Amino acid sequence: MVALQDQGAPGRSGDAGSPGPTTTFNSGFLLVMHSQSDTFLSCPADMTQLWTGYSLLYLEGQEKAHTQDLGQAGSCMHLFSTMPFSYCKMGTCDYVSCNDKWACVTTSAAITSPTGCPVPMMPVVGRDIQQDISRCVVCEAPSPAVAVHSQKNSNPFCPPNWRSLWVGYSFLVASDFMCFST
């Protein structure tokens, strides 16, 4: 430490520095939207698209279950796979086994026919399943988003000084382990 009496007079002003960065910095706030169709969504105005993908809801592997919060980026798989995860032990990795499960958010095509009538889920082969998996988009937002739910037949209003991004329906998942199917 230097004592105040040991300081000299202030020096000359230095040369001007280089201009600072002109790029905007990322906010870090993520917004995830699921279409419940086979159409990829676009981000709302003033938001940056980070990636599009397929809506993942649930994984179970090696007798360990993991649900995905549909509001988090982990629920939007960048690439589609009928075996969306692998597991690793002691440097050896394996794909899921036949008793492992996963569930995705479905499209309305998986539920209704063109006439609007329910149809049975028929087995699909290979990549044909992609038409039945909801698409999603992960966006970077300038501020956090909030979901406002209503238990009435009318749409709720946004809080003061907030704007609406979309109107949709509340989504609740309930399953019984013995009845769960993928």
Coordinates of C-alpha atoms in Angstrom, one line a residue:
M1 CA 0.0 0.0 0.0
V2 CA 1.2 3.5 -0.8
A3 CA 0.7 6.4 1.5
L4 CA -1.1 9.4 0.1
Q5 CA 1.9 11.7 0.6
D6 CA 4.0 9.3 -1.6
Q7 CA 1.8 10.0 -4.7
G8 CA 3.0 12.2 -7.5
A9 CA 1.1 14.6 -9.7
P10 CA -1.5 13.1 -12.1
G11 CA 0.0 12.1 -15.5
R12 CA -0.9 13.3 -19.0
S13 CA -4.1 11.9 -20.6
G14 CA -3.4 8.9 -22.8
D15 CA -4.3 8.2 -26.4
A16 CA -8.0 7.4 -27.3
G17 CA -8.9 3.8 -27.1
S18 CA -10.3 1.6 -29.8
P19 CA -14.1 1.6 -30.2
G20 CA -15.9 -1.0 -28.0
P21 CA -17.8 -4.0 -29.4
T22 CA -20.8 -3.2 -31.5
T23 CA -22.5 -6.6 -31.2
T24 CA -25.3 -7.0 -28.8
F25 CA -24.9 -9.5 -26.0
N26 CA -27.2 -12.5 -25.5
S27 CA -29.8 -12.1 -22.7
G28 CA -29.7 -15.8 -21.7
F29 CA -33.5 -15.9 -21.4
L30 CA -34.9 -18.9 -23.3
L31 CA -38.5 -19.3 -24.6
V32 CA -39.6 -22.7 -25.9
M33 CA -42.7 -23.1 -28.0
H34 CA -44.3 -26.4 -29.1
S35 CA -46.6 -26.5 -32.1
Q36 CA -48.5 -29.7 -31.6
S37 CA -48.2 -30.1 -35.4
D38 CA -45.6 -31.2 -37.8
T39 CA -44.9 -27.5 -38.7
F40 CA -41.9 -25.8 -37.3
L41 CA -42.7 -22.5 -35.5
S42 CA -41.0 -19.2 -35.8
C43 CA -39.8 -17.1 -32.9
P44 CA -41.9 -14.0 -32.0
A45 CA -40.7 -10.6 -33.1
D46 CA -37.5 -9.3 -31.4
M47 CA -36.4 -12.8 -30.5
T48 CA -33.6 -14.9 -31.9
Q49 CA -34.1 -18.5 -33.0
L50 CA -31.5 -20.8 -31.5
W51 CA -32.8 -24.1 -32.9
T52 CA -35.9 -26.0 -34.0
G53 CA -36.6 -29.6 -33.0
Y54 CA -39.0 -32.2 -31.8
S55 CA -41.0 -32.0 -28.6
L56 CA -39.7 -34.5 -25.9
L57 CA -41.7 -35.1 -22.8
Y58 CA -40.4 -38.1 -20.9
L59 CA -37.5 -40.5 -20.8
E60 CA -37.0 -43.7 -18.9
G61 CA -33.8 -45.7 -19.1
Q62 CA -32.0 -48.1 -16.9
E63 CA -35.0 -47.9 -14.6
K64 CA -34.5 -44.1 -14.1
A65 CA -37.2 -41.7 -15.2
H66 CA -36.7 -38.1 -16.3
T67 CA -39.5 -35.8 -17.3
Q68 CA -38.8 -32.7 -19.4
D69 CA -40.3 -29.4 -18.5
L70 CA -42.0 -28.2 -21.8
G71 CA -40.9 -24.7 -20.9
Q72 CA -37.2 -25.6 -20.9
A73 CA -34.8 -26.0 -23.8
G74 CA -34.2 -29.7 -23.0
S75 CA -37.7 -30.5 -24.2
C76 CA -36.8 -29.5 -27.8
M77 CA -34.6 -32.2 -29.2
H78 CA -32.5 -30.8 -32.0
L79 CA -32.4 -34.1 -33.9
F80 CA -35.2 -36.7 -34.1
S81 CA -34.4 -40.2 -32.9
T82 CA -36.5 -43.1 -31.9
M83 CA -33.8 -43.9 -29.3
P84 CA -33.2 -40.3 -28.0
F85 CA -30.6 -41.2 -25.4
S86 CA -27.7 -43.4 -24.5
Y87 CA -26.1 -44.3 -21.2
C88 CA -22.5 -44.6 -20.3
K89 CA -20.7 -46.5 -17.6
M90 CA -16.9 -46.7 -17.0
G91 CA -16.1 -45.4 -20.5
T92 CA -18.5 -47.6 -22.4
C93 CA -21.7 -46.2 -23.9
D94 CA -24.7 -48.1 -25.1
Y95 CA -28.0 -47.1 -26.7
V96 CA -31.3 -47.6 -24.8
S97 CA -32.6 -51.1 -24.5
C98 CA -35.9 -52.6 -25.4
N99 CA -37.4 -51.9 -21.9
D100 CA -36.6 -48.2 -22.0
K101 CA -39.3 -45.7 -22.8
W102 CA -39.7 -42.2 -24.2
A103 CA -42.7 -40.0 -24.9
C104 CA -43.0 -37.0 -27.1
V105 CA -45.8 -34.4 -27.5
T106 CA -47.9 -35.6 -30.4
T107 CA -49.4 -33.7 -33.3
S108 CA -53.1 -33.6 -33.9
A109 CA -52.4 -35.9 -36.9
A110 CA -51.7 -38.7 -34.3
I111 CA -55.1 -38.1 -32.7
T112 CA -57.6 -37.3 -35.4
S113 CA -58.4 -38.2 -39.0
P114 CA -59.0 -35.4 -41.6
T115 CA -62.7 -35.6 -40.8
G116 CA -61.9 -34.9 -37.1
C117 CA -62.8 -38.4 -35.9
P118 CA -60.4 -40.2 -33.5
V119 CA -58.3 -42.9 -35.2
P120 CA -56.5 -45.8 -33.6
M121 CA -52.7 -45.5 -33.3
M122 CA -51.4 -47.9 -35.9
P123 CA -47.8 -49.0 -36.0
V124 CA -45.5 -46.9 -38.1
V125 CA -42.2 -47.8 -39.7
G126 CA -38.9 -45.9 -39.6
R127 CA -39.1 -42.1 -40.0
D128 CA -42.8 -42.1 -40.7
I129 CA -43.3 -41.4 -37.0
Q130 CA -42.0 -37.9 -37.5
Q131 CA -45.4 -36.7 -38.8
D132 CA -46.8 -37.6 -35.4
I133 CA -44.2 -35.8 -33.2
S134 CA -44.8 -32.1 -32.4
R135 CA -42.2 -29.6 -33.6
C136 CA -40.7 -26.9 -31.3
V137 CA -38.5 -23.9 -31.4
V138 CA -36.1 -22.5 -28.8
C139 CA -35.8 -18.7 -28.9
E140 CA -33.7 -16.2 -27.0
A141 CA -35.9 -13.6 -25.5
P142 CA -35.0 -10.1 -24.3
S143 CA -36.6 -10.8 -20.9
P144 CA -38.2 -13.7 -19.1
A145 CA -41.6 -14.9 -20.3
V146 CA -44.5 -15.8 -18.0
A147 CA -47.5 -18.1 -18.7
V148 CA -50.9 -16.9 -17.4
H149 CA -53.5 -19.6 -17.1
S150 CA -57.3 -19.3 -16.7
Q151 CA -59.8 -21.7 -15.3
K152 CA -62.6 -19.9 -17.2
N153 CA -63.7 -20.1 -20.8
S154 CA -62.1 -16.7 -21.5
N155 CA -58.5 -15.9 -22.2
P156 CA -56.6 -14.3 -19.3
F157 CA -55.0 -10.9 -19.6
C158 CA -51.4 -10.1 -19.5
P159 CA -50.0 -8.3 -16.4
P160 CA -49.6 -4.5 -16.9
N161 CA -46.7 -3.6 -19.2
W162 CA -46.4 -7.1 -20.6
R163 CA -47.4 -8.2 -24.1
S164 CA -49.0 -11.4 -25.3
L165 CA -46.9 -13.8 -27.3
W166 CA -49.6 -16.3 -28.1
V167 CA -52.9 -17.8 -26.8
G168 CA -53.0 -21.5 -26.2
Y169 CA -54.2 -24.2 -23.8
S170 CA -52.8 -25.4 -20.5
F171 CA -51.1 -28.8 -20.8
L172 CA -51.2 -31.3 -18.0
V173 CA -49.7 -34.8 -18.1
A174 CA -50.8 -37.5 -15.7
S175 CA -49.7 -41.1 -16.1
D176 CA -49.8 -44.3 -14.2
F177 CA -46.6 -46.3 -14.4
M178 CA -48.5 -49.5 -15.1
C179 CA -50.6 -47.9 -17.9
F180 CA -47.9 -45.7 -19.5
S181 CA -47.2 -46.5 -23.1
T182 CA -45.1 -44.9 -25.8

